[in-house]
GROMACS .gro file of C-alpha atoms in nm:
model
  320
    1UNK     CA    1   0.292   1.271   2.730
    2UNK     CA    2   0.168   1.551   2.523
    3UNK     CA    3  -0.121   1.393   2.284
    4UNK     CA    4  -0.181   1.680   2.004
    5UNK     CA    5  -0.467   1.486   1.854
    6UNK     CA    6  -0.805   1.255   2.061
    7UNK     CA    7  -0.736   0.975   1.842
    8UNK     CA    8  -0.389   0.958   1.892
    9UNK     CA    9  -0.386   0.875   2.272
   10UNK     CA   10  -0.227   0.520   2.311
   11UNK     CA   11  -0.426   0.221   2.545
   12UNK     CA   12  -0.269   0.167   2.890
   13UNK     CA   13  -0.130  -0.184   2.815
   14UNK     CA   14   0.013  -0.044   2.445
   15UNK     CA   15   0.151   0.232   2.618
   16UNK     CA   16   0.292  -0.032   2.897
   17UNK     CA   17   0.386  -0.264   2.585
   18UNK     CA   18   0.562   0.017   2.390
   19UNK     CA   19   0.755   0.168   2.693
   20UNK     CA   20   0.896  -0.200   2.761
   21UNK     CA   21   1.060  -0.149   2.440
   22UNK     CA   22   1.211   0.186   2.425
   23UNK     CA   23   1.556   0.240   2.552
   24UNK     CA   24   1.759   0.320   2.898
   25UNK     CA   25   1.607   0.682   2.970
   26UNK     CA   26   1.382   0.742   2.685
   27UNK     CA   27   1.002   0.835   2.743
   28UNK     CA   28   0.768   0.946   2.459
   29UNK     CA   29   0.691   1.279   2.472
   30UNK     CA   30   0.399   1.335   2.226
   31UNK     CA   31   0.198   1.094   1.966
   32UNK     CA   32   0.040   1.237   1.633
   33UNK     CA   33  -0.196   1.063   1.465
   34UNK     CA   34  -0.097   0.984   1.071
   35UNK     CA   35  -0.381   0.970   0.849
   36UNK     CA   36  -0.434   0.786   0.531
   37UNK     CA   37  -0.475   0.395   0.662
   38UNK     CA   38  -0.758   0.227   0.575
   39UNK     CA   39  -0.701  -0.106   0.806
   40UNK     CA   40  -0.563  -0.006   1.089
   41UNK     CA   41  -0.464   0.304   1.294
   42UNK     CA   42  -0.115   0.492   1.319
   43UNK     CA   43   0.016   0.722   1.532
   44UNK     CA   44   0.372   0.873   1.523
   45UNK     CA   45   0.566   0.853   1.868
   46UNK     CA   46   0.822   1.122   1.930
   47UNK     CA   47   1.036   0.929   2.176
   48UNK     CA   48   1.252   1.190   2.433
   49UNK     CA   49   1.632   1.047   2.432
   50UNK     CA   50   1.822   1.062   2.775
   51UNK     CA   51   2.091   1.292   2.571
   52UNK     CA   52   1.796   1.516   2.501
   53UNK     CA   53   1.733   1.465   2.189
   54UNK     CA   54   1.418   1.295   1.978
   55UNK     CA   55   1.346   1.006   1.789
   56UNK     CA   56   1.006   0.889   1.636
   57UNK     CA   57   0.873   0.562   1.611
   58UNK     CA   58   0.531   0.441   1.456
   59UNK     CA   59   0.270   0.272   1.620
   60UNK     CA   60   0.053   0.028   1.429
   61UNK     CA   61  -0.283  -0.088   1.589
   62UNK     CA   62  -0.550  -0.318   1.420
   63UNK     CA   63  -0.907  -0.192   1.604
   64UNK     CA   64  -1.171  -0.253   1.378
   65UNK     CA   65  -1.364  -0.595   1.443
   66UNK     CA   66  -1.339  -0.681   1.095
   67UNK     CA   67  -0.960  -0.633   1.096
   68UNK     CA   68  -0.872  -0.754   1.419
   69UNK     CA   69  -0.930  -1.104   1.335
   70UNK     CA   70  -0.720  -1.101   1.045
   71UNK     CA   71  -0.451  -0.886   1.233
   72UNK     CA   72  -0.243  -1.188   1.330
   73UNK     CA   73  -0.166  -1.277   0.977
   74UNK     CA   74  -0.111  -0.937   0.836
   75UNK     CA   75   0.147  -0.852   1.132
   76UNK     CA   76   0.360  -1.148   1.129
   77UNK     CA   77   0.383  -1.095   0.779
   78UNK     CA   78   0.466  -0.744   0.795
   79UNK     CA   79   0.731  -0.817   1.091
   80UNK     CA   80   0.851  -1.141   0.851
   81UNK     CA   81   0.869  -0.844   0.559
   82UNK     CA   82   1.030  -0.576   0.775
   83UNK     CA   83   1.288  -0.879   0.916
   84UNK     CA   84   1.397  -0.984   0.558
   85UNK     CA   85   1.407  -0.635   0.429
   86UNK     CA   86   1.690  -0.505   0.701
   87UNK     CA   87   2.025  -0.380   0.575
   88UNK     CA   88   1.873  -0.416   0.221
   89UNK     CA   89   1.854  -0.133  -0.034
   90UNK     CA   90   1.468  -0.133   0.000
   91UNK     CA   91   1.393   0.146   0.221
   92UNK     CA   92   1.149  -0.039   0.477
   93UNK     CA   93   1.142   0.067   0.835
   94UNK     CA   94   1.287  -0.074   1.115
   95UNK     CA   95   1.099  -0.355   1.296
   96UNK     CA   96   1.103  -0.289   1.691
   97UNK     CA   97   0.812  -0.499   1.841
   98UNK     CA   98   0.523  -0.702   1.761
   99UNK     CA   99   0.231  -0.838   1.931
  100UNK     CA  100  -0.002  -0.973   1.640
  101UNK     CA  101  -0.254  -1.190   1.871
  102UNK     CA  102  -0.283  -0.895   2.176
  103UNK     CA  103  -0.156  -1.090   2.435
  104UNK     CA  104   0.052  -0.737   2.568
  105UNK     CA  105  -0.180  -0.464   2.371
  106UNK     CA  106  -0.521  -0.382   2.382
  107UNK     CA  107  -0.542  -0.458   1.995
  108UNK     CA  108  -0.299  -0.656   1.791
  109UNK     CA  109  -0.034  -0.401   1.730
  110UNK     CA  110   0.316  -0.312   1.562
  111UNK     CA  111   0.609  -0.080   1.670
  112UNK     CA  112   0.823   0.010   1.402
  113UNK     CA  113   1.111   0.296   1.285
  114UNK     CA  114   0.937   0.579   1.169
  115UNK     CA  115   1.054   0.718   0.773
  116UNK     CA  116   1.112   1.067   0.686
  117UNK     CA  117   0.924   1.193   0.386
  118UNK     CA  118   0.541   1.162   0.282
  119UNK     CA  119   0.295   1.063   0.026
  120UNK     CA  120   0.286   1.301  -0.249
  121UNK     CA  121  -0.079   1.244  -0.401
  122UNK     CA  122  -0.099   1.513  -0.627
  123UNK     CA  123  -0.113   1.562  -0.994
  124UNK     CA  124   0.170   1.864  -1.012
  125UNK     CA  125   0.464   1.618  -1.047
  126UNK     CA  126   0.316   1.280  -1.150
  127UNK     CA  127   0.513   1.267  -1.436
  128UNK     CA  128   0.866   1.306  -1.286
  129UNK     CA  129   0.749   1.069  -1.013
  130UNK     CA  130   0.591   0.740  -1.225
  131UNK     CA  131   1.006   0.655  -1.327
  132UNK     CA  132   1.047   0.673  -0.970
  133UNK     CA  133   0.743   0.451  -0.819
  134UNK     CA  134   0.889   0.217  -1.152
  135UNK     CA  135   1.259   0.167  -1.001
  136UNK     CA  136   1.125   0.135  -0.691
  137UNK     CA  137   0.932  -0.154  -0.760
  138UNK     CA  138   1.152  -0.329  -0.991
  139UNK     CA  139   1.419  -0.317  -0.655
  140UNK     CA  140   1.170  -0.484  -0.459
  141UNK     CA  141   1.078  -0.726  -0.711
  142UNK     CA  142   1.467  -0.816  -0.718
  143UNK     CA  143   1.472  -0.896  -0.353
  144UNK     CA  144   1.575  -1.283  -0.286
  145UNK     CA  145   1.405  -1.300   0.044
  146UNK     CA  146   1.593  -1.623   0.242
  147UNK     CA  147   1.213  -1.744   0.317
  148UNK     CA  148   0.975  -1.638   0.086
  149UNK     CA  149   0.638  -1.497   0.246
  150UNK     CA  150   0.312  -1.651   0.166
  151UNK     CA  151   0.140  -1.684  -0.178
  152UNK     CA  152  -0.073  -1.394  -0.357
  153UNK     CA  153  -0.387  -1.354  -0.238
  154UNK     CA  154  -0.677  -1.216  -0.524
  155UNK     CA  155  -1.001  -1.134  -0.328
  156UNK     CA  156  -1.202  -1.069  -0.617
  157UNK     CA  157  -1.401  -1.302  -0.867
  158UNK     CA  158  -1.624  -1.237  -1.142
  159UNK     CA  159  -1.920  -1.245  -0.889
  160UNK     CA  160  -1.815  -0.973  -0.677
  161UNK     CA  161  -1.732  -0.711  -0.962
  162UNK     CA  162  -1.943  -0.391  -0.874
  163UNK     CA  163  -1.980  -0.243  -1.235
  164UNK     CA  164  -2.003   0.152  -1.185
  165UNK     CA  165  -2.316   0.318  -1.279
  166UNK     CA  166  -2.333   0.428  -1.602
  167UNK     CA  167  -2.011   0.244  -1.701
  168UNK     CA  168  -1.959   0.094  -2.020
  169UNK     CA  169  -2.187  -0.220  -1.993
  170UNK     CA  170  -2.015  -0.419  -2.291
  171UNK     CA  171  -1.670  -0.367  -2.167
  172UNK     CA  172  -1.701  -0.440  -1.805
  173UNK     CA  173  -1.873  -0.783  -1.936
  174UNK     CA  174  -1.570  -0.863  -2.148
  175UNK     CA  175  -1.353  -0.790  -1.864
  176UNK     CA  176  -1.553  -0.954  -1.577
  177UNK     CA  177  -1.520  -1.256  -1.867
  178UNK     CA  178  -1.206  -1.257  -1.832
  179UNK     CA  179  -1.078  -1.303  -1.481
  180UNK     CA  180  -1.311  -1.609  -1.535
  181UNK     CA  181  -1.023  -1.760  -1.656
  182UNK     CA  182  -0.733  -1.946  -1.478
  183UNK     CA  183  -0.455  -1.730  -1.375
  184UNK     CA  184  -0.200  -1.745  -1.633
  185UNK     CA  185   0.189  -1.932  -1.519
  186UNK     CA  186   0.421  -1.700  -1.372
  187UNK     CA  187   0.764  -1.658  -1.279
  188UNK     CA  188   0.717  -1.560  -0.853
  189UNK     CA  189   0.870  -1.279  -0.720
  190UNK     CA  190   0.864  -1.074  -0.359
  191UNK     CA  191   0.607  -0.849  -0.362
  192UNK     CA  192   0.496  -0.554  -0.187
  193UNK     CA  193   0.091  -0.649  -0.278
  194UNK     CA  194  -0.016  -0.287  -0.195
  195UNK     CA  195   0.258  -0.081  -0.378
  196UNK     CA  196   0.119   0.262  -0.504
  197UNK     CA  197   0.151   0.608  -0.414
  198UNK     CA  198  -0.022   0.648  -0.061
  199UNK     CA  199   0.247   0.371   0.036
  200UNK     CA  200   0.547   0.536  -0.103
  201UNK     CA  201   0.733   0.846   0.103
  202UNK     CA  202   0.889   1.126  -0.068
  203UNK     CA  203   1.153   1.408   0.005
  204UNK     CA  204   1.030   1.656  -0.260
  205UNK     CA  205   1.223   1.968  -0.275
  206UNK     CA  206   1.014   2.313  -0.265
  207UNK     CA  207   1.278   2.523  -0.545
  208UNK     CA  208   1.300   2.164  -0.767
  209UNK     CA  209   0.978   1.908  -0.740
  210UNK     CA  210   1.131   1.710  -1.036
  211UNK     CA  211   1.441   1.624  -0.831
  212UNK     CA  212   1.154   1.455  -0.550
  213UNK     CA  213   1.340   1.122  -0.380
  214UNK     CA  214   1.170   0.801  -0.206
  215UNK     CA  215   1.324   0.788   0.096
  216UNK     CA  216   1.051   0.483   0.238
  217UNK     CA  217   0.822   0.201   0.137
  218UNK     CA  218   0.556   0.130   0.394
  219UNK     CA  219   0.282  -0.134   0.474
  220UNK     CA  220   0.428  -0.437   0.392
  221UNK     CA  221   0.103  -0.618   0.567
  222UNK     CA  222   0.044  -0.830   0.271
  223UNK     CA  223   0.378  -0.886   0.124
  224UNK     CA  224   0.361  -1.174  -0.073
  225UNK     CA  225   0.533  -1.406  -0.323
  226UNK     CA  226   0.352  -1.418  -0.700
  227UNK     CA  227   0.398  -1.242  -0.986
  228UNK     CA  228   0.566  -0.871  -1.090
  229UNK     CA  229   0.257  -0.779  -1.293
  230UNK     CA  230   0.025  -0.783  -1.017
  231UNK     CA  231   0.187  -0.530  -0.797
  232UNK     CA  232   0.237  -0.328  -1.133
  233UNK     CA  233  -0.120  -0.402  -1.189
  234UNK     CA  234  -0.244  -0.285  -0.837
  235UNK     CA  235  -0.040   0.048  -0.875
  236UNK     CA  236  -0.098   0.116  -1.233
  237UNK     CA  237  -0.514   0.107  -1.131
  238UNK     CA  238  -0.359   0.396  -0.846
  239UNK     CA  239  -0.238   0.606  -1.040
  240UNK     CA  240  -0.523   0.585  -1.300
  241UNK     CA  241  -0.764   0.665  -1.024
  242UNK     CA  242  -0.530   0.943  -0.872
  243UNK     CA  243  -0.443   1.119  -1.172
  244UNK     CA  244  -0.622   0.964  -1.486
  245UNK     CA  245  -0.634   0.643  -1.682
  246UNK     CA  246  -0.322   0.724  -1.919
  247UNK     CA  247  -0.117   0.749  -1.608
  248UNK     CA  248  -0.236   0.367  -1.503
  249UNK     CA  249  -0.180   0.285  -1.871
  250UNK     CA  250   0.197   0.445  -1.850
  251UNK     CA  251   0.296   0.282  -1.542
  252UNK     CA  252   0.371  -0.071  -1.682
  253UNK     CA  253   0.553   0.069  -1.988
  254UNK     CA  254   0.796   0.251  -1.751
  255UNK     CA  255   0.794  -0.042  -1.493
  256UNK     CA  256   1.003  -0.224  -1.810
  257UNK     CA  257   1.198   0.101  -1.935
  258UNK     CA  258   1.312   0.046  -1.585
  259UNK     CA  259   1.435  -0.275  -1.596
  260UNK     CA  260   1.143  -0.457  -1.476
  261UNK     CA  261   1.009  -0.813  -1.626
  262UNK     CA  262   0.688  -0.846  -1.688
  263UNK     CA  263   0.477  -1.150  -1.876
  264UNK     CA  264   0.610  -1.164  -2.207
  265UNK     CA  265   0.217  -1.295  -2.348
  266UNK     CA  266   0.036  -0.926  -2.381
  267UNK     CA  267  -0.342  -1.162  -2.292
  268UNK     CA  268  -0.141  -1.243  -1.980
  269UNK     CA  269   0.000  -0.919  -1.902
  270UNK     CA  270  -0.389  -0.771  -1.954
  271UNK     CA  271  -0.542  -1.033  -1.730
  272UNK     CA  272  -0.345  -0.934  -1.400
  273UNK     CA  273  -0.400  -0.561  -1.529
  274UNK     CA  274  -0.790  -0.617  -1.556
  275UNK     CA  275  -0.827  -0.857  -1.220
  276UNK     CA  276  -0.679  -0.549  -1.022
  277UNK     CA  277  -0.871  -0.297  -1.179
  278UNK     CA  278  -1.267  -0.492  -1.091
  279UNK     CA  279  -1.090  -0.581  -0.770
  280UNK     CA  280  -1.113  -0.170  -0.675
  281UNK     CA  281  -1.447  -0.168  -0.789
  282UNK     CA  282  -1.577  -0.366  -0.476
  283UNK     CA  283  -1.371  -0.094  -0.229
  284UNK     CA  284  -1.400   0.251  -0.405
  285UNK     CA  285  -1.522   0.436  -0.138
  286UNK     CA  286  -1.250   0.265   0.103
  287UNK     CA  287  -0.972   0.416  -0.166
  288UNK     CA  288  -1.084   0.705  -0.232
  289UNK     CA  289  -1.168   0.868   0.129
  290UNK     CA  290  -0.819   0.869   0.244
  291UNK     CA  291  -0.700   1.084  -0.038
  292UNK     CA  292  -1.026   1.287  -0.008
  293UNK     CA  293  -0.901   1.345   0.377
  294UNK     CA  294  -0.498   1.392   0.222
  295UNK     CA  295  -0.631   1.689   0.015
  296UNK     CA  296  -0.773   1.560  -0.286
  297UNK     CA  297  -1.126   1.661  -0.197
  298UNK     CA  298  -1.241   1.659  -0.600
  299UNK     CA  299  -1.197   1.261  -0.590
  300UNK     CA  300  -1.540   1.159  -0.502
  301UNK     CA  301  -1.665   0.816  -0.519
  302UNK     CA  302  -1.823   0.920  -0.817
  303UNK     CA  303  -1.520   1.071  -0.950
  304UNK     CA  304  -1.299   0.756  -0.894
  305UNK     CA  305  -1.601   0.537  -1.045
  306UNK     CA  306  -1.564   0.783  -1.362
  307UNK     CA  307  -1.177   0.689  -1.355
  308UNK     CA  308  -1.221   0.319  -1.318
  309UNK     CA  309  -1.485   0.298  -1.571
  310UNK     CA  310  -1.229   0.459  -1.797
  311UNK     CA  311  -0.951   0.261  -1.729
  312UNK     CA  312  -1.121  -0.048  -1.754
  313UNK     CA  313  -1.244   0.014  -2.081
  314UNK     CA  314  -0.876   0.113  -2.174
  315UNK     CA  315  -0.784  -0.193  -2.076
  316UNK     CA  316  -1.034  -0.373  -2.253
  317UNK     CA  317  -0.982  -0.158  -2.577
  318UNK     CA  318  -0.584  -0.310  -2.603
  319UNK     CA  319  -0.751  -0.594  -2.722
  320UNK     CA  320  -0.881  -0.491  -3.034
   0.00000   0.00000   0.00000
């Protein structure tokens, strides 16, 4: 086994664990570590076939104290999600193996069918591919999974908020006010709970980036059942950060021109939109580091603080 990065190197009983799973003849033959996870690490395995060919697989460990203990959960619900999601038109990845309390692993870990394609993080393109993260999402808000996962989870309250420095005092008051409030009725649906461009693979042609594809949907760890607008919510405060508040304003307007359903009270709509934004206040350095390491080396914290402040106050401007 050829590893072509340190961190990559699989544990002897995860190696053990994985080969138990691979088929008749087949031996993995390198591992690449993929960057851009914030909970957990992944490696690609490029699997040797007894025809002599390859195949690649992708190896999800949780390793980090802090995530370890809540590993169990967010496997089982990603092997529930990748389960449900099989011979669907969501393109999820194949489920292979699980071991979400390490009784075969070192760490609690997942083996699943590797995608082809990648995150495209960039601003060339954004607005050929916001239609496209829209449809996307409105397909997996259609899913009727035969047992729905477990209910939305919202981490933040009003008394976590970290207001950015030199943000707009009044408006991040108004909107910390806000999510003070009960969470408005809603009409459930599946959800992805982490859908936004980091998640989302792409086959983008070099001679036509406007014709890009999705050709996966990854990280289902905290699929969950609640409403539409907070996954629109959760990506529309993506993009904003990515590629500037108008873009995280656009997102929900094309999430409908797509089809999608969102609440049809604009207070309500603005409440999930406002509850996601403060939630990526508390975790801005967390966000922004993988993109920093995917290229985007101008997003800075302080950049992305700039961007939130922004958007919140966007937000908070719709009302009048």
């Amino acid at each position: 086994m050829t590893n072509h990065d340190e961190a990559a190197a699989i544990r002897p009983s995860t190696l053990a664990w994985v080969c138990r799973h691979l088929e008749i003849g087949e031996r993995i033959v390198s591992t690449d570590a993929l960057h851009g996870g914030i909970t957990a690490e992944m490696r690609r395995l490029t699997i040797g076939t007894r025809h002599g060919g390859t195949r690649a697989l992708v190896l999800r460990t949780f390793v980090d104290p802090f995530h370890v203990e809540r590993a169990e959960d967010s496997l089982n619900r990603e092997a529930g999600a990748l389960t449900q999601l099989a011979g669907t038109g969501v393109p999820a990845p194949g489920l292979v193996a699980v071991d979400p309390t390490a009784a075969h692993c070192e760490y609690p870990s997942l083996l699943m069918t590797h995608l082809a394609g990648r995150p495209v993080l960039s601003d060339e393109g954004v607005e050929a591919r916001v239609p496209l993260l829209a449809r996307q999402l409105v397909a997996i808000h259609a899913f009727q999974p035969a047992k729905r996962p477990r209910q939305y989870a919202t981490l933040t309250t009003a008394d976590t908020v970290v207001t950015p420095k030199s943000a707009d005092a009044a408006a991040w008051a108004a909107a910390i006010d806000l999510i003070r409030k009960p969470a408005p009725p809603y009409e459930g649906r599946f959800l992805h709970r982490d859908f936004q461009p980091g998640n989302v693979l792409l086959d983008v042609p070099s001679l036509s980036p406007a014709d890009a594809l999705i050709t996966g949907v990854v990280d289902w760890a905290a699929a969950s059942w609640g409403p539409a607008d907070l996954d629109v919510a959760h990506c529309s405060t993506n993009l904003a950060l990515l590629h500037g508040p108008a873009w995280g304003l656009r997102f929900s307007e094309a999430y409908e021109e797509a089809g999608g359903v969102l609440a049809a009270d604009a207070s309500e709509r603005l409440y999930w939109q406002v509850r996601d934004g403060l939630a990526c206040s508390e975790e801005v350095q967390q966000v922004s580091q993988p993109w920093r390491e995917a290229g985007r080396t101008e997003l800075t914290k302080r950049v992305v603080e700039e961007r939130l402040d922004a958007y919140v106050t966007a937000l908070m401007d719709t009302l009048g």
